[in-house]
Structures are given as structure tokens and as C-alpha cells.
PDB file of C-alpha atoms (C1' of nucleotides) in Angstrom:
ATOM      1  CA  MET A   1      -2.782   2.956  -2.328  1.00  0.00           C
ATOM      2  CA  PRO A   2       0.841   3.511  -2.149  1.00  0.00           C
ATOM      3  CA  GLU A   3       3.270   0.775  -2.906  1.00  0.00           C
ATOM      4  CA  LEU A   4       7.047   1.000  -3.104  1.00  0.00           C
ATOM      5  CA  PRO A   5       7.237   3.459  -6.032  1.00  0.00           C
ATOM      6  CA  GLU A   6       4.655   5.814  -4.541  1.00  0.00           C
ATOM      7  CA  VAL A   7       6.338   5.765  -1.133  1.00  0.00           C
ATOM      8  CA  GLU A   8       9.712   6.381  -2.751  1.00  0.00           C
ATOM      9  CA  THR A   9       8.249   9.330  -4.643  1.00  0.00           C
ATOM     10  CA  VAL A  10       6.722  10.808  -1.501  1.00  0.00           C
ATOM     11  CA  ALA A  11       9.937  10.394   0.511  1.00  0.00           C
ATOM     12  CA  LYS A  12      11.928  12.131  -2.215  1.00  0.00           C
ATOM     13  CA  SER A  13       9.427  14.938  -2.564  1.00  0.00           C
ATOM     14  CA  ILE A  14       9.373  15.864   1.131  1.00  0.00           C
ATOM     15  CA  GLU A  15      13.075  15.299   1.747  1.00  0.00           C
ATOM     16  CA  LYS A  16      14.231  18.589   0.266  1.00  0.00           C
ATOM     17  CA  HIS A  17      11.822  20.512   2.485  1.00  0.00           C
ATOM     18  CA  LEU A  18      12.792  18.765   5.722  1.00  0.00           C
ATOM     19  CA  ILE A  19      16.568  18.294   5.685  1.00  0.00           C
ATOM     20  CA  ALA A  20      18.174  20.142   8.632  1.00  0.00           C
ATOM     21  CA  LYS A  21      14.791  21.402   9.813  1.00  0.00           C
ATOM     22  CA  SER A  22      13.226  20.681  13.179  1.00  0.00           C
ATOM     23  CA  PHE A  23       9.589  20.271  14.130  1.00  0.00           C
ATOM     24  CA  LYS A  24       8.265  22.895  16.517  1.00  0.00           C
ATOM     25  CA  SER A  25       4.894  21.308  17.235  1.00  0.00           C
ATOM     26  CA  ILE A  26       2.461  18.572  16.320  1.00  0.00           C
ATOM     27  CA  HIS A  27      -1.302  18.873  16.013  1.00  0.00           C
ATOM     28  CA  VAL A  28      -3.233  15.599  16.009  1.00  0.00           C
ATOM     29  CA  ASN A  29      -6.851  15.283  14.902  1.00  0.00           C
ATOM     30  CA  TRP A  30      -7.030  11.471  14.851  1.00  0.00           C
ATOM     31  CA  ILE A  31      -5.100  10.194  17.840  1.00  0.00           C
ATOM     32  CA  LYS A  32      -4.866   6.599  16.606  1.00  0.00           C
ATOM     33  CA  THR A  33      -2.493   7.892  13.919  1.00  0.00           C
ATOM     34  CA  LEU A  34       0.217   7.847  16.611  1.00  0.00           C
ATOM     35  CA  ASP A  35       0.739   4.103  16.788  1.00  0.00           C
ATOM     36  CA  ASN A  36       3.404   3.526  19.426  1.00  0.00           C
ATOM     37  CA  PHE A  37       4.015   6.922  21.017  1.00  0.00           C
ATOM     38  CA  SER A  38       2.180   9.790  22.679  1.00  0.00           C
ATOM     39  CA  LEU A  39       2.101  13.558  22.350  1.00  0.00           C
ATOM     40  CA  SER A  40       4.309  13.669  25.406  1.00  0.00           C
ATOM     41  CA  ASP A  41       6.853  11.361  23.732  1.00  0.00           C
ATOM     42  CA  PHE A  42       6.912  13.656  20.728  1.00  0.00           C
ATOM     43  CA  LYS A  43       7.514  16.682  22.919  1.00  0.00           C
ATOM     44  CA  HIS A  44      10.374  15.062  24.826  1.00  0.00           C
ATOM     45  CA  LYS A  45      12.045  12.957  22.140  1.00  0.00           C
ATOM     46  CA  VAL A  46      11.403  14.550  18.723  1.00  0.00           C
ATOM     47  CA  LYS A  47      10.613  18.222  19.091  1.00  0.00           C
ATOM     48  CA  GLY A  48      13.626  20.369  18.283  1.00  0.00           C
ATOM     49  CA  LEU A  49      15.748  17.598  16.749  1.00  0.00           C
ATOM     50  CA  SER A  50      17.214  18.268  13.326  1.00  0.00           C
ATOM     51  CA  VAL A  51      16.210  16.039  10.389  1.00  0.00           C
ATOM     52  CA  ALA A  52      19.278  14.225   9.090  1.00  0.00           C
ATOM     53  CA  ARG A  53      17.766  12.179   6.266  1.00  0.00           C
ATOM     54  CA  VAL A  54      14.433  11.223   4.702  1.00  0.00           C
ATOM     55  CA  TYR A  55      14.186   7.927   2.868  1.00  0.00           C
ATOM     56  CA  ARG A  56      12.059   4.877   2.172  1.00  0.00           C
ATOM     57  CA  ARG A  57      12.252   1.434   3.790  1.00  0.00           C
ATOM     58  CA  ALA A  58       9.687  -1.002   2.352  1.00  0.00           C
ATOM     59  CA  LYS A  59       6.469   1.033   2.337  1.00  0.00           C
ATOM     60  CA  TYR A  60       7.555   3.236   5.239  1.00  0.00           C
ATOM     61  CA  ILE A  61       8.741   6.815   4.904  1.00  0.00           C
ATOM     62  CA  ILE A  62      11.568   7.298   7.395  1.00  0.00           C
ATOM     63  CA  ILE A  63      12.283  10.730   8.845  1.00  0.00           C
ATOM     64  CA  ASP A  64      15.620  10.134  10.491  1.00  0.00           C
ATOM     65  CA  PHE A  65      16.899  12.398  13.277  1.00  0.00           C
ATOM     66  CA  ASN A  66      19.930  10.151  13.958  1.00  0.00           C
ATOM     67  CA  GLU A  67      19.079   9.499  17.612  1.00  0.00           C
ATOM     68  CA  VAL A  68      15.438   8.620  16.852  1.00  0.00           C
ATOM     69  CA  LEU A  69      13.309   8.255  13.740  1.00  0.00           C
ATOM     70  CA  LEU A  70       9.719   8.731  12.710  1.00  0.00           C
ATOM     71  CA  ALA A  71       8.338   6.057  10.385  1.00  0.00           C
ATOM     72  CA  VAL A  72       5.186   6.869   8.435  1.00  0.00           C
ATOM     73  CA  HIS A  73       2.992   4.240   6.790  1.00  0.00           C
ATOM     74  CA  LEU A  74       0.422   5.639   4.359  1.00  0.00           C
ATOM     75  CA  ARG A  75      -1.677   2.456   4.192  1.00  0.00           C
ATOM     76  CA  MET A  76      -4.528   2.922   1.696  1.00  0.00           C
ATOM     77  CA  THR A  77      -5.211   6.643   1.470  1.00  0.00           C
ATOM     78  CA  GLY A  78      -2.473   8.466   3.358  1.00  0.00           C
ATOM     79  CA  LYS A  79      -0.871  11.525   1.760  1.00  0.00           C
ATOM     80  CA  LEU A  80       2.171  13.277   3.174  1.00  0.00           C
ATOM     81  CA  TYR A  81       3.128  16.667   1.801  1.00  0.00           C
ATOM     82  CA  VAL A  82       4.474  20.081   2.684  1.00  0.00           C
ATOM     83  CA  VAL A  83       2.485  23.297   2.424  1.00  0.00           C
ATOM     84  CA  ASN A  84       3.056  26.931   3.340  1.00  0.00           C
ATOM     85  CA  SER A  85      -0.276  27.431   5.039  1.00  0.00           C
ATOM     86  CA  ILE A  86      -3.113  25.403   6.525  1.00  0.00           C
ATOM     87  CA  LYS A  87      -6.626  25.447   5.187  1.00  0.00           C
ATOM     88  CA  PRO A  88      -8.752  25.415   8.346  1.00  0.00           C
ATOM     89  CA  ASP A  89     -11.748  23.699   6.771  1.00  0.00           C
ATOM     90  CA  GLN A  90      -9.824  20.945   5.007  1.00  0.00           C
ATOM     91  CA  LYS A  91     -11.165  17.458   5.696  1.00  0.00           C
ATOM     92  CA  HIS A  92      -9.276  14.264   6.563  1.00  0.00           C
ATOM     93  CA  ILE A  93      -6.184  15.875   8.075  1.00  0.00           C
ATOM     94  CA  SER A  94      -5.139  13.247  10.620  1.00  0.00           C
ATOM     95  CA  LEU A  95      -2.236  15.350  11.859  1.00  0.00           C
ATOM     96  CA  PHE A  96       0.236  18.047  10.898  1.00  0.00           C
ATOM     97  CA  LEU A  97       3.687  19.079  12.070  1.00  0.00           C
ATOM     98  CA  LYS A  98       4.944  22.656  12.047  1.00  0.00           C
ATOM     99  CA  PHE A  99       8.488  23.621  11.031  1.00  0.00           C
ATOM    100  CA  ASP A 100       9.882  27.013   9.958  1.00  0.00           C
ATOM    101  CA  ASN A 101       6.822  28.698   8.552  1.00  0.00           C
ATOM    102  CA  LYS A 102       5.660  25.507   6.845  1.00  0.00           C
ATOM    103  CA  TYR A 103       3.640  22.424   7.642  1.00  0.00           C
ATOM    104  CA  LEU A 104       4.103  18.737   7.002  1.00  0.00           C
ATOM    105  CA  ILE A 105       0.540  17.529   6.453  1.00  0.00           C
ATOM    106  CA  PHE A 106      -0.710  13.970   6.885  1.00  0.00           C
ATOM    107  CA  GLU A 107      -4.028  13.674   5.101  1.00  0.00           C
ATOM    108  CA  ASP A 108      -5.754  10.308   5.292  1.00  0.00           C
ATOM    109  CA  THR A 109      -9.358   9.736   4.286  1.00  0.00           C
ATOM    110  CA  ARG A 110      -9.689   6.217   5.636  1.00  0.00           C
ATOM    111  CA  LYS A 111      -7.599   6.852   8.767  1.00  0.00           C
ATOM    112  CA  PHE A 112      -5.556   3.643   8.430  1.00  0.00           C
ATOM    113  CA  GLY A 113      -2.206   5.439   8.157  1.00  0.00           C
ATOM    114  CA  ARG A 114       0.170   5.367  11.115  1.00  0.00           C
ATOM    115  CA  PHE A 115       3.187   7.207  12.546  1.00  0.00           C
ATOM    116  CA  TYR A 116       5.750   5.236  14.579  1.00  0.00           C
ATOM    117  CA  LEU A 117       8.594   6.450  16.759  1.00  0.00           C
ATOM    118  CA  PHE A 118      11.663   4.200  16.921  1.00  0.00           C
ATOM    119  CA  ASP A 119      15.190   4.504  18.284  1.00  0.00           C
ATOM    120  CA  ASN A 120      16.542   2.803  15.167  1.00  0.00           C
ATOM    121  CA  LEU A 121      15.511   0.552  12.273  1.00  0.00           C
ATOM    122  CA  ASP A 122      15.889  -2.750  14.147  1.00  0.00           C
ATOM    123  CA  TYR A 123      12.184  -3.365  14.636  1.00  0.00           C
ATOM    124  CA  LEU A 124      11.365  -2.789  10.968  1.00  0.00           C
ATOM    125  CA  ASN A 125      14.409  -4.679   9.721  1.00  0.00           C
ATOM    126  CA  ASN A 126      13.396  -7.684  11.792  1.00  0.00           C
ATOM    127  CA  LYS A 127       9.890  -7.893  10.412  1.00  0.00           C
ATOM    128  CA  LEU A 128      10.450  -6.867   6.799  1.00  0.00           C
ATOM    129  CA  GLY A 129      11.699  -9.020   3.949  1.00  0.00           C
ATOM    130  CA  ILE A 130      14.176  -8.291   1.186  1.00  0.00           C
ATOM    131  CA  GLU A 131      14.137  -4.952  -0.655  1.00  0.00           C
ATOM    132  CA  PRO A 132      13.333  -5.800  -4.290  1.00  0.00           C
ATOM    133  CA  LEU A 133      15.498  -2.956  -5.592  1.00  0.00           C
ATOM    134  CA  SER A 134      18.555  -4.013  -3.595  1.00  0.00           C
ATOM    135  CA  ASN A 135      21.451  -6.006  -5.042  1.00  0.00           C
ATOM    136  CA  ASN A 136      20.585  -8.923  -2.764  1.00  0.00           C
ATOM    137  CA  PHE A 137      17.372  -9.449  -4.700  1.00  0.00           C
ATOM    138  CA  SER A 138      18.923 -11.706  -7.295  1.00  0.00           C
ATOM    139  CA  LYS A 139      17.861 -14.616  -9.476  1.00  0.00           C
ATOM    140  CA  GLU A 140      19.548 -16.947  -7.001  1.00  0.00           C
ATOM    141  CA  TRP A 141      17.553 -15.418  -4.148  1.00  0.00           C
ATOM    142  CA  ILE A 142      14.283 -15.843  -6.048  1.00  0.00           C
ATOM    143  CA  LEU A 143      14.934 -19.456  -6.986  1.00  0.00           C
ATOM    144  CA  GLU A 144      15.995 -20.487  -3.518  1.00  0.00           C
ATOM    145  CA  ASN A 145      13.318 -18.668  -1.553  1.00  0.00           C
ATOM    146  CA  ILE A 146      10.229 -18.990  -3.717  1.00  0.00           C
ATOM    147  CA  LYS A 147      10.863 -22.674  -4.292  1.00  0.00           C
ATOM    148  CA  SER A 148      11.063 -23.266  -0.555  1.00  0.00           C
ATOM    149  CA  LYS A 149       7.495 -22.047   0.050  1.00  0.00           C
ATOM    150  CA  ASN A 150       4.201 -23.699  -0.832  1.00  0.00           C
ATOM    151  CA  ARG A 151       2.153 -20.560  -1.257  1.00  0.00           C
ATOM    152  CA  GLN A 152      -0.135 -19.016  -3.837  1.00  0.00           C
ATOM    153  CA  ILE A 153       2.387 -16.870  -5.673  1.00  0.00           C
ATOM    154  CA  LYS A 154       0.396 -13.657  -5.559  1.00  0.00           C
ATOM    155  CA  SER A 155      -0.149 -14.021  -1.838  1.00  0.00           C
ATOM    156  CA  LEU A 156       3.576 -14.604  -1.405  1.00  0.00           C
ATOM    157  CA  LEU A 157       4.452 -11.465  -3.388  1.00  0.00           C
ATOM    158  CA  LEU A 158       2.168  -9.438  -1.114  1.00  0.00           C
ATOM    159  CA  ASP A 159       3.806 -10.810   2.046  1.00  0.00           C
ATOM    160  CA  GLN A 160       5.937  -7.931   3.353  1.00  0.00           C
ATOM    161  CA  SER A 161       8.007 -10.251   5.526  1.00  0.00           C
ATOM    162  CA  PHE A 162       9.084 -12.085   2.375  1.00  0.00           C
ATOM    163  CA  ILE A 163       9.661  -9.318  -0.181  1.00  0.00           C
ATOM    164  CA  CYS A 164       8.757  -5.802   0.909  1.00  0.00           C
ATOM    165  CA  GLY A 165       7.239  -2.977  -1.076  1.00  0.00           C
ATOM    166  CA  ILE A 166       5.149  -4.882  -3.605  1.00  0.00           C
ATOM    167  CA  GLY A 167       1.402  -4.261  -3.350  1.00  0.00           C
ATOM    168  CA  ASN A 168      -1.680  -5.223  -5.292  1.00  0.00           C
ATOM    169  CA  ILE A 169      -0.925  -3.304  -8.482  1.00  0.00           C
ATOM    170  CA  TYR A 170       2.683  -4.328  -8.958  1.00  0.00           C
ATOM    171  CA  ALA A 171       2.028  -7.940  -7.944  1.00  0.00           C
ATOM    172  CA  ASP A 172      -0.468  -8.270 -10.806  1.00  0.00           C
ATOM    173  CA  GLU A 173       1.791  -6.414 -13.232  1.00  0.00           C
ATOM    174  CA  SER A 174       4.863  -8.492 -12.375  1.00  0.00           C
ATOM    175  CA  LEU A 175       2.991 -11.787 -12.720  1.00  0.00           C
ATOM    176  CA  TRP A 176       1.636 -10.720 -16.100  1.00  0.00           C
ATOM    177  CA  PHE A 177       5.128  -9.972 -17.403  1.00  0.00           C
ATOM    178  CA  ALA A 178       6.402 -13.307 -16.107  1.00  0.00           C
ATOM    179  CA  LYS A 179       3.360 -15.194 -17.521  1.00  0.00           C
ATOM    180  CA  ILE A 180       2.573 -16.750 -14.143  1.00  0.00           C
ATOM    181  CA  HIS A 181      -0.975 -17.477 -12.996  1.00  0.00           C
ATOM    182  CA  PRO A 182      -1.577 -15.651  -9.685  1.00  0.00           C
ATOM    183  CA  LEU A 183      -2.777 -18.873  -8.009  1.00  0.00           C
ATOM    184  CA  SER A 184       0.291 -20.886  -8.999  1.00  0.00           C
ATOM    185  CA  ILE A 185       1.882 -22.670  -6.056  1.00  0.00           C
ATOM    186  CA  SER A 186       5.268 -21.073  -5.588  1.00  0.00           C
ATOM    187  CA  SER A 187       7.278 -24.290  -5.259  1.00  0.00           C
ATOM    188  CA  ALA A 188       5.905 -25.637  -8.559  1.00  0.00           C
ATOM    189  CA  ILE A 189       6.702 -22.663 -10.782  1.00  0.00           C
ATOM    190  CA  PRO A 190       9.351 -23.483 -13.397  1.00  0.00           C
ATOM    191  CA  ASN A 191      12.755 -21.845 -12.943  1.00  0.00           C
ATOM    192  CA  ASN A 192      12.646 -19.920 -16.187  1.00  0.00           C
ATOM    193  CA  LYS A 193       9.454 -18.195 -15.096  1.00  0.00           C
ATOM    194  CA  LEU A 194      10.879 -17.370 -11.677  1.00  0.00           C
ATOM    195  CA  ILE A 195      13.910 -15.792 -13.298  1.00  0.00           C
ATOM    196  CA  LYS A 196      11.589 -13.776 -15.488  1.00  0.00           C
ATOM    197  CA  LEU A 197       9.609 -12.805 -12.395  1.00  0.00           C
ATOM    198  CA  GLN A 198      12.723 -11.370 -10.781  1.00  0.00           C
ATOM    199  CA  THR A 199      13.464  -9.102 -13.729  1.00  0.00           C
ATOM    200  CA  SER A 200       9.778  -8.199 -14.052  1.00  0.00           C
ATOM    201  CA  ILE A 201       9.529  -7.028 -10.451  1.00  0.00           C
ATOM    202  CA  VAL A 202      12.636  -4.878 -10.773  1.00  0.00           C
ATOM    203  CA  LYS A 203      11.495  -3.464 -14.102  1.00  0.00           C
ATOM    204  CA  VAL A 204       7.942  -2.682 -13.009  1.00  0.00           C
ATOM    205  CA  LEU A 205       8.992  -0.988  -9.768  1.00  0.00           C
ATOM    206  CA  SER A 206      11.851   1.024 -11.166  1.00  0.00           C
ATOM    207  CA  GLU A 207       9.891   2.122 -14.227  1.00  0.00           C
ATOM    208  CA  SER A 208       7.069   3.299 -11.974  1.00  0.00           C
ATOM    209  CA  ILE A 209       9.486   5.272  -9.811  1.00  0.00           C
ATOM    210  CA  LYS A 210      10.760   6.989 -12.966  1.00  0.00           C
ATOM    211  CA  ARG A 211       7.209   8.009 -13.755  1.00  0.00           C
ATOM    212  CA  GLY A 212       6.407   9.193 -10.266  1.00  0.00           C
ATOM    213  CA  GLY A 213       4.212   6.241  -9.317  1.00  0.00           C
ATOM    214  CA  THR A 214       0.760   5.173 -10.406  1.00  0.00           C
ATOM    215  CA  THR A 215      -2.324   7.333 -10.254  1.00  0.00           C
ATOM    216  CA  ILE A 216      -5.639   5.591 -10.358  1.00  0.00           C
ATOM    217  CA  ARG A 217      -7.591   7.992  -8.244  1.00  0.00           C
ATOM    218  CA  ASP A 218      -6.346  11.562  -8.172  1.00  0.00           C
ATOM    219  CA  TYR A 219      -3.219  11.345  -6.134  1.00  0.00           C
ATOM    220  CA  THR A 220      -0.664  14.104  -5.920  1.00  0.00           C
ATOM    221  CA  TYR A 221       2.640  13.777  -4.144  1.00  0.00           C
ATOM    222  CA  ASP A 222       4.197  17.173  -4.312  1.00  0.00           C
ATOM    223  CA  PHE A 223       1.993  20.159  -5.000  1.00  0.00           C
ATOM    224  CA  SER A 224       0.887  19.711  -8.595  1.00  0.00           C
ATOM    225  CA  TYR A 225       2.960  16.657  -9.405  1.00  0.00           C
ATOM    226  CA  VAL A 226       0.972  13.608 -10.471  1.00  0.00           C
ATOM    227  CA  GLY A 227       2.350  10.128 -11.107  1.00  0.00           C
ATOM    228  CA  ASN A 228       1.484   8.652 -14.462  1.00  0.00           C
ATOM    229  CA  TYR A 229       2.458   4.999 -14.328  1.00  0.00           C
ATOM    230  CA  ALA A 230      -1.263   4.208 -14.640  1.00  0.00           C
ATOM    231  CA  LEU A 231      -0.843   4.873 -18.348  1.00  0.00           C
ATOM    232  CA  ASN A 232       1.607   1.998 -18.401  1.00  0.00           C
ATOM    233  CA  LEU A 233      -0.420  -0.679 -16.622  1.00  0.00           C
ATOM    234  CA  LYS A 234      -0.786  -3.921 -18.569  1.00  0.00           C
ATOM    235  CA  VAL A 235      -3.359  -5.881 -16.546  1.00  0.00           C
ATOM    236  CA  PHE A 236      -4.268  -4.049 -13.372  1.00  0.00           C
ATOM    237  CA  ASN A 237      -7.800  -2.622 -13.625  1.00  0.00           C
ATOM    238  CA  ARG A 238      -8.137  -3.998 -17.164  1.00  0.00           C
ATOM    239  CA  SER A 239     -10.655  -6.799 -16.545  1.00  0.00           C
ATOM    240  CA  GLY A 240     -12.922  -7.311 -19.560  1.00  0.00           C
ATOM    241  CA  LYS A 241     -10.348  -5.730 -21.867  1.00  0.00           C
ATOM    242  CA  LYS A 242      -8.017  -7.508 -24.261  1.00  0.00           C
ATOM    243  CA  CYS A 243      -4.656  -8.793 -23.113  1.00  0.00           C
ATOM    244  CA  LEU A 244      -2.008  -6.583 -24.687  1.00  0.00           C
ATOM    245  CA  ARG A 245      -0.003  -9.693 -25.577  1.00  0.00           C
ATOM    246  CA  CYS A 246      -2.523 -12.267 -26.810  1.00  0.00           C
ATOM    247  CA  LYS A 247      -5.873 -10.427 -27.102  1.00  0.00           C
ATOM    248  CA  SER A 248      -7.630 -12.780 -24.675  1.00  0.00           C
ATOM    249  CA  ILE A 249     -10.022 -11.155 -22.240  1.00  0.00           C
ATOM    250  CA  ILE A 250      -8.469 -10.183 -18.907  1.00  0.00           C
ATOM    251  CA  LEU A 251     -10.236 -11.776 -15.939  1.00  0.00           C
ATOM    252  CA  LYS A 252     -10.664 -10.565 -12.386  1.00  0.00           C
ATOM    253  CA  ILE A 253     -10.713 -12.948  -9.431  1.00  0.00           C
ATOM    254  CA  LYS A 254     -10.034 -12.772  -5.701  1.00  0.00           C
ATOM    255  CA  VAL A 255      -6.688 -13.944  -4.385  1.00  0.00           C
ATOM    256  CA  ALA A 256      -5.829 -13.382  -0.729  1.00  0.00           C
ATOM    257  CA  GLN A 257      -8.929 -11.188  -0.565  1.00  0.00           C
ATOM    258  CA  ARG A 258      -7.545  -8.793  -3.149  1.00  0.00           C
ATOM    259  CA  GLY A 259      -8.893  -8.045  -6.581  1.00  0.00           C
ATOM    260  CA  THR A 260      -6.572  -9.861  -8.978  1.00  0.00           C
ATOM    261  CA  HIS A 261      -6.311  -9.283 -12.719  1.00  0.00           C
ATOM    262  CA  TYR A 262      -4.729 -11.762 -15.099  1.00  0.00           C
ATOM    263  CA  CYS A 263      -4.803 -13.170 -18.601  1.00  0.00           C
ATOM    264  CA  PRO A 264      -6.227 -16.731 -18.576  1.00  0.00           C
ATOM    265  CA  ASN A 265      -4.420 -17.563 -21.792  1.00  0.00           C
ATOM    266  CA  CYS A 266      -0.856 -16.449 -21.252  1.00  0.00           C
ATOM    267  CA  GLN A 267      -0.619 -16.670 -17.463  1.00  0.00           C
ATOM    268  CA  THR A 268      -0.504 -20.409 -16.787  1.00  0.00           C
ATOM    269  CA  ASN A 269       0.817 -23.101 -14.408  1.00  0.00           C
ATOM    270  CA  LYS A 270      -1.928 -22.653 -11.891  1.00  0.00           C
TER     271      LYS A 270
ATOM    272  C1'  DC B   1       3.011 -23.798   7.399  1.00  0.00           C
ATOM    273  C1'  DC B   2      -0.807 -21.805   4.970  1.00  0.00           C
ATOM    274  C1'  DA B   3      -5.540 -19.957   3.768  1.00  0.00           C
ATOM    275  C1'  DT B   4      -9.517 -17.356   5.049  1.00  0.00           C
ATOM    276  C1'  DG B   5     -12.295 -13.829   7.135  1.00  0.00           C
ATOM    277  C1'  DA B   6     -12.873  -9.941  10.000  1.00  0.00           C
ATOM    278  C1'  DA B   7     -11.422  -5.552  11.599  1.00  0.00           C
ATOM    279  C1'  DC B   8      -9.779  -0.867  11.038  1.00  0.00           C
ATOM    280  C1'  DC B   9     -12.376   3.710   8.108  1.00  0.00           C
ATOM    281  C1'  DT B  10     -14.526   6.789   4.422  1.00  0.00           C
ATOM    282  C1'  DG B  11     -16.174   7.625  -0.035  1.00  0.00           C
ATOM    283  C1'  DG B  12     -17.289   6.413  -4.795  1.00  0.00           C
ATOM    284  C1'  DT B  13     -19.988   3.686  -7.992  1.00  0.00           C
ATOM    285  C1'  DC B  14     -23.534   0.700  -9.640  1.00  0.00           C
ATOM    286  C1'  DG B  15     -28.067  -1.381  -9.817  1.00  0.00           C
ATOM    287  C1'  DC B  16     -32.843  -0.903  -8.661  1.00  0.00           C
TER     288       DC B  16
ATOM    289  C1'  DT C   1     -32.993  11.206  -5.677  1.00  0.00           C
ATOM    290  C1'  DG C   2     -32.436   7.535  -2.350  1.00  0.00           C
ATOM    291  C1'  DC C   3     -30.694   3.243  -0.592  1.00  0.00           C
ATOM    292  C1'  DG C   4     -28.171  -0.884  -0.080  1.00  0.00           C
ATOM    293  C1'  DA C   5     -24.358  -3.641  -1.708  1.00  0.00           C
ATOM    294  C1'  DC C   6     -19.873  -3.749  -3.004  1.00  0.00           C
ATOM    295  C1'  DC C   7     -15.399  -1.966  -4.057  1.00  0.00           C
ATOM    296  C1'  DA C   8     -10.770   0.440  -2.955  1.00  0.00           C
ATOM    297  C1'  DG C   9      -3.299   1.037  -3.850  1.00  0.00           C
ATOM    298  C1'  DG C  10      -2.626  -2.162   3.289  1.00  0.00           C
ATOM    299  C1'  DT C  11      -1.768  -4.629   7.522  1.00  0.00           C
ATOM    300  C1'  DT C  12      -2.875  -7.404  11.575  1.00  0.00           C
ATOM    301  C1'  DC C  13      -5.164 -10.745  14.266  1.00  0.00           C
ATOM    302  C1'  DA C  14      -7.906 -14.847  15.152  1.00  0.00           C
ATOM    303  C1'  DT C  15      -9.274 -19.318  13.546  1.00  0.00           C
ATOM    304  C1'  DG C  16      -9.119 -23.901  11.339  1.00  0.00           C
TER     305       DG C  16
END
DNA sequence: CCATGAACCTGGTCGC
DNA sequence: TGCGACCAGGTTCATG
């Protein structure tokens, strides 16, 4: 589910509730949600600490206490939100944290989501690639780094150790804007298309953040708020429909085991 | 270095 | 209505 824009939206929406607060307790229904720490670790290292900042790094939501941090990955179906009271019969609550008289809820139907406890960002920084919305993500960076790989371009865009934050939706959208076939070998893509790809990625991600992310299933981030970038999608989930540029029929194939949507007429250089 | 397939989970949809 | 097959916004690990 969530890619960079959705994670950014979630981080922003919970930040205002959590700043300067401290968690009093944790209640875990699905123990695997705690990836690299235990209930005892939480009690000794996190409980009582004041939240300094909440932000996004790649697809992780970081709750930063200065001396330690909690990193939350939503994976496919995770939802993180604040409520005033718990509904006892609510399904799919993997865990919740209590603070003040409120609760930070982690709801996750497919149970893939994970919480991590780190001393600092070193571990994540070492394994994650460039942030596509940072200044370092330039045309020069794209040309140098994509040319140096021999990978199917869509697969490369999904590789979090290369560029982080792009997922299945925005990979397809970015490639459509840049007119690149998703199976193109990265080293063989012409420079002008790679330059276009750089601007497309930045445009697609930042526009989605403005709109609060994409909603394909019903997905709410902050009480009643619903992202509406889905209304803006050009190829994703549009197989069988006409390309909005050339009227050809959008096709759906598998690339890197992911459903991949593209226009066979205007996305070329396979 | 790179591609593929399985695993981790639950629920929705589609065809018969 | 029921049932099986397949699909889903992500990541990791094993294998060739």
C-alpha cells in the first residue's frame, strides 16, 4: 500500500498529536510486529521518553526520542493513527500505544507491518538509497547511476537500496510520464528519457503528497481524511483503458512479480 | 550482478 | 451460495 507520499502523509498527520508526549504503555496483539525488540526493551528504553520529532525516511515513519527512535514500516496494509478511545471489538489491531488519554493505533490486516527500535538512523541509512525528494537526486545522479546498472528499469525503481520510497504505483506512473517501457534495460535508456524520468519521479511524488496520497482501497490517514491522488493516475490500474496520451490500450504484465501497467505505443525502448 | 520464486498474511473479486 | 484461483500499495531470503 503505502509508498513515499502515503508514508509522508501519515507521519505528518500523527506528528502533531505526538510531539512532546510520552508513551505510557504498549499493548501487542501480534507479537511479530515487534521486529527487533521485546516488550521488556520497550519498557526499559522507550516508555516515558518524550517524542522530539516525527518524520519520514524512505517508507519508514520515524518517531524520534533523541536517544532512541521507533521506526514503523506499514508494508502492504498497515495504518497508523491516533484515536481518543479504543473499540474493543475492532479487528486487525496489531498493537497500540497509550499516551495522555489517547492511543496510537497500528492496524494491519495482513500483519506484514513492523516496528523497529534503533539507537539512531545508521542502520537505515546504510541500507537505503537516495531520497528522491532530496536535492541530491539530480539529473546528474540519474544519468550516472542508472547507466551503471544493467537492470530492468521498473525493478531498479522498486529497489529501495537504489532509490527509496518509490513503490508499484509511482514506478508505473513515472515510467509512463518518461515514455519508458518498464522492461527497458537501464544502461540502454537514452539520456533524454532518463532526464525526463528524474523530473517525472519528483513531480509524481510531490503532487501525490499535495493530494494526501493515493487511495485505491478505502484508506484514511487521519480521522476522516482521504487521499485522492487516485483521481490523478495515468496508467496504474488502467489496463484495458485508453492511454491518456495516444489512445492505445493500456496493457498489464508482470515485472519483478508486480502487476505493471504501461502503454505499448508510447512507452518504448524495451 | 541480476532475475525469479517463495514466504510472510488476510480479504476481496471473479468464474463456474 | 459455495469454492477454488488469483490478486493486492512491500520486503527478504534462497537459488540459479
